[in-house]
Amino acid sequence: MSAVAQIDDVSFAHPGSELRALQRLSFRVAAGETVAVLGPSGAGKTTLLTLLDGRLHGWRGLVSVLDAPLDPDQPQPRARRADTGFIFQEFALVERSTVLRNVINGRLGRMPPLRAFLGNSSPRDLKIARDALIDCGIADLAERRVDSLSGGQRQRVAIARCLAQEPLLILADEPVSNLDPARAAEILALLTGAARSRNATVLFSSHQPELACRFAERVVGMRDGRIVFDAPAANLTNDTTAELYRETAPFSRPSLRAVG
Amino acid sequence: MRSRGLGGFAAGSFVAVAVLWSFATTDVDFSRIMSAGPRIADFLGRMIPPDPTVMDEIIKGSAETLRIAILGTLGAVVLSVPFGVLASDTMAPPALYQPVRTLLAFIRAIPLILVAMLLVGAVGLGPLPGMIAIAFHATGMLAKFYAEAIDGVSRAPISALESAGAGSLARLRYAIWPQMAPVVVRDTIFRFELNLRESLILGIVGAGGIGFYIQTYVRSFQYEKAASVSLAVIALVIAIEAFNVALRRRFA
Ligand SMILES: Nc1ncnc2c1ncn2[C@@H]1O[C@H](COP(=O)(O)OP(=O)(O)OP(=O)(O)O)[C@@H](O)[C@H]1O
Ligand SMILES: [Mg+2]
């Protein structure tokens, strides 16, 4: 299978930060895969997903997304940005706009610039947005303002916006960290199911190993900007994930260190 | 600690000297305040009943004050959009927004009545200097408010639209403006209310509006007429307040 995302020996430090958020990282995602990224706070999960979304600048190494290389010194062209969808940890919705408006915002990159600005969405754009609302189970909330919604409902709006964008690669940053356990499983089922039916590849980060194993085929562990394990979900043991979140000196055994 | 003690002593002495100097060199005759009671009563008594024959002047003057406030506010908005952008630290570099902010603070520090007097000298009597004065004076505050509205916008939804491939104009309209709009509308209404209140006195220096009639009637001892105009001014302020409350509720 062809690679949807390929990273070779990439290092990156956030501007103004000494610490390298990504350290000589190499990583590959095949088309159609569902991959989970686990790791303690500050491991670099958000940084990795943002890199693949084409919104980081000044990294070193090679990155290729959807069969085209990314340039670390140039903003990504508009057309390509629409092909990767990003679900933000804190939703990043426009609070004072309606649910439907927020979901249509996901289509802005698919419209000609002038039409996007003037806001006369085509019937096709509207249909795609409405279908995304139905898939996320929030068709009845279309006219509600986002600032009147619960956390779980906002998460659904954020997913619907991403689906309306029709991305080939979906990058979801802790899509269930703000939800209770039952809701979390529901949302992950929704996200991975919708992605599968659209033939989209999914990479999501999480702090919940059980959920990651349940909904992803493959699980990647990150720590200090490095990948410390990368295994099929079926092979992952509780010991491995427990070690990932331990406070000091994890993966000190030579065999595992070699992976990072 | 020692130097702070010394500083405190110096500041205290300075205040004491300033107060003593004011008493010593100003003709402060407290007996005049004591005898003012009957005179104020006489003054108020002559105001009642208000004289209804000045209705025409009231309507003409109020309309002119309202026009000065509306056009002055419009001028301030037109000026405040570019100056607000230049004074915002998300839109402008420090080399630009710092001097612009200083300029705005300087404008705010000049009293409106002084601006109006200078403009009457420059462009002559009437509502025109009043409008320009209001526009100039209000920009000092409104541009600062607009800059704060721009800087208060949350970045996350903008990044989300950028990630979706939206162009900069679409981001401005669908991520930045919806966040700014309520603040901009609220601040503009607030400033309009201030402009209206402040423009009531512009007539005193000949810059147009209803204040002109109060000034004229008081000077010519026609207190009944002055009273009618004053009551109209109070009614106008209350009406504007009610209108603004309704507007603010609409845009909350
Ligand atoms: N904008 C930024 N500026 C400076 N440093 C940053 C910035 N964003 C992240 N970092 C740093 O980069 C490192 C990786 O952060 P990142 O947000 O990728 O971690 P994460 O794995 O997503 O954590 P979490 O689970 O808390 O979301 C951390 O050390 C963090 O402090
Ligand atoms: Mg994160």
CSV table of C-alpha atoms and ligand atoms in Angstrom, one decimal, chain A residues 12-22 37-50 89 173-174 205-207 222 225 245, ligand 1:
chain,number,residue,atom,x,y,z
A,12,PHE,CA,11.7,20.4,15.2
A,13,ALA,CA,11.8,22.9,18.1
A,14,HIS,CA,9.0,25.4,18.6
A,15,PRO,CA,10.1,29.0,18.1
A,16,GLY,CA,11.5,30.4,21.3
A,17,SER,CA,11.9,26.9,22.8
A,18,GLU,CA,15.2,25.1,23.5
A,19,LEU,CA,13.6,21.8,23.7
A,20,ARG,CA,13.1,19.7,20.6
A,21,ALA,CA,9.5,18.7,20.4
A,22,LEU,CA,10.4,16.2,17.6
A,37,VAL,CA,-0.6,8.0,18.9
A,38,LEU,CA,-0.2,7.6,22.7
A,39,GLY,CA,2.1,9.5,24.9
A,40,PRO,CA,2.3,11.6,28.1
A,41,SER,CA,1.7,15.4,28.0
A,42,GLY,CA,4.5,17.2,26.1
A,43,ALA,CA,5.5,14.0,24.2
A,44,GLY,CA,5.0,15.9,20.9
A,45,LYS,CA,1.7,14.4,19.7
A,46,THR,CA,0.1,17.7,18.8
A,47,THR,CA,3.4,18.8,17.2
A,48,LEU,CA,3.5,15.7,15.0
A,49,LEU,CA,-0.1,16.1,13.9
A,50,THR,CA,0.4,19.8,13.1
A,89,GLN,CA,-7.9,19.3,20.9
A,173,ASP,CA,-5.8,15.7,18.2
A,174,GLU,CA,-7.2,14.0,21.4
A,205,SER,CA,-3.8,11.0,19.5
A,206,SER,CA,-5.1,9.9,22.8
A,207,HIS,CA,-4.3,9.4,26.5
A,222,MET,CA,5.7,8.8,21.8
A,225,GLY,CA,9.7,13.8,20.7
A,245,TYR,CA,3.3,6.9,31.1
C,1,LIG,N1,3.6,26.9,20.6
C,1,LIG,C1,4.6,26.4,21.4
C,1,LIG,N2,5.7,27.1,21.7
C,1,LIG,C2,6.7,26.6,22.4
C,1,LIG,N3,6.8,25.3,22.8
C,1,LIG,C3,5.8,24.5,22.5
C,1,LIG,C4,4.6,25.0,21.8
C,1,LIG,N4,3.7,24.0,21.6
C,1,LIG,C5,4.3,22.9,22.2
C,1,LIG,N5,5.5,23.2,22.7
C,1,LIG,C6,6.4,22.3,23.4
C,1,LIG,O1,6.7,21.2,22.6
C,1,LIG,C7,6.6,20.0,23.3
C,1,LIG,C8,5.6,19.0,22.7
C,1,LIG,O2,4.3,19.6,22.8
C,1,LIG,P1,3.0,19.0,22.2
C,1,LIG,O3,1.9,20.0,22.4
C,1,LIG,O4,3.3,18.5,20.9
C,1,LIG,O5,2.8,17.7,23.2
C,1,LIG,P2,1.5,16.8,23.3
C,1,LIG,O6,2.1,15.4,23.2
C,1,LIG,O7,0.5,17.1,22.3
C,1,LIG,O8,1.0,17.0,24.8
C,1,LIG,P3,-0.5,17.0,25.4
C,1,LIG,O9,-0.8,15.5,25.6
C,1,LIG,O10,-0.4,17.7,26.7
C,1,LIG,O11,-1.4,17.6,24.4
C,1,LIG,C9,6.3,20.3,24.7
C,1,LIG,O12,7.6,20.4,25.4
C,1,LIG,C10,5.7,21.7,24.7
C,1,LIG,O13,6.1,22.4,25.8
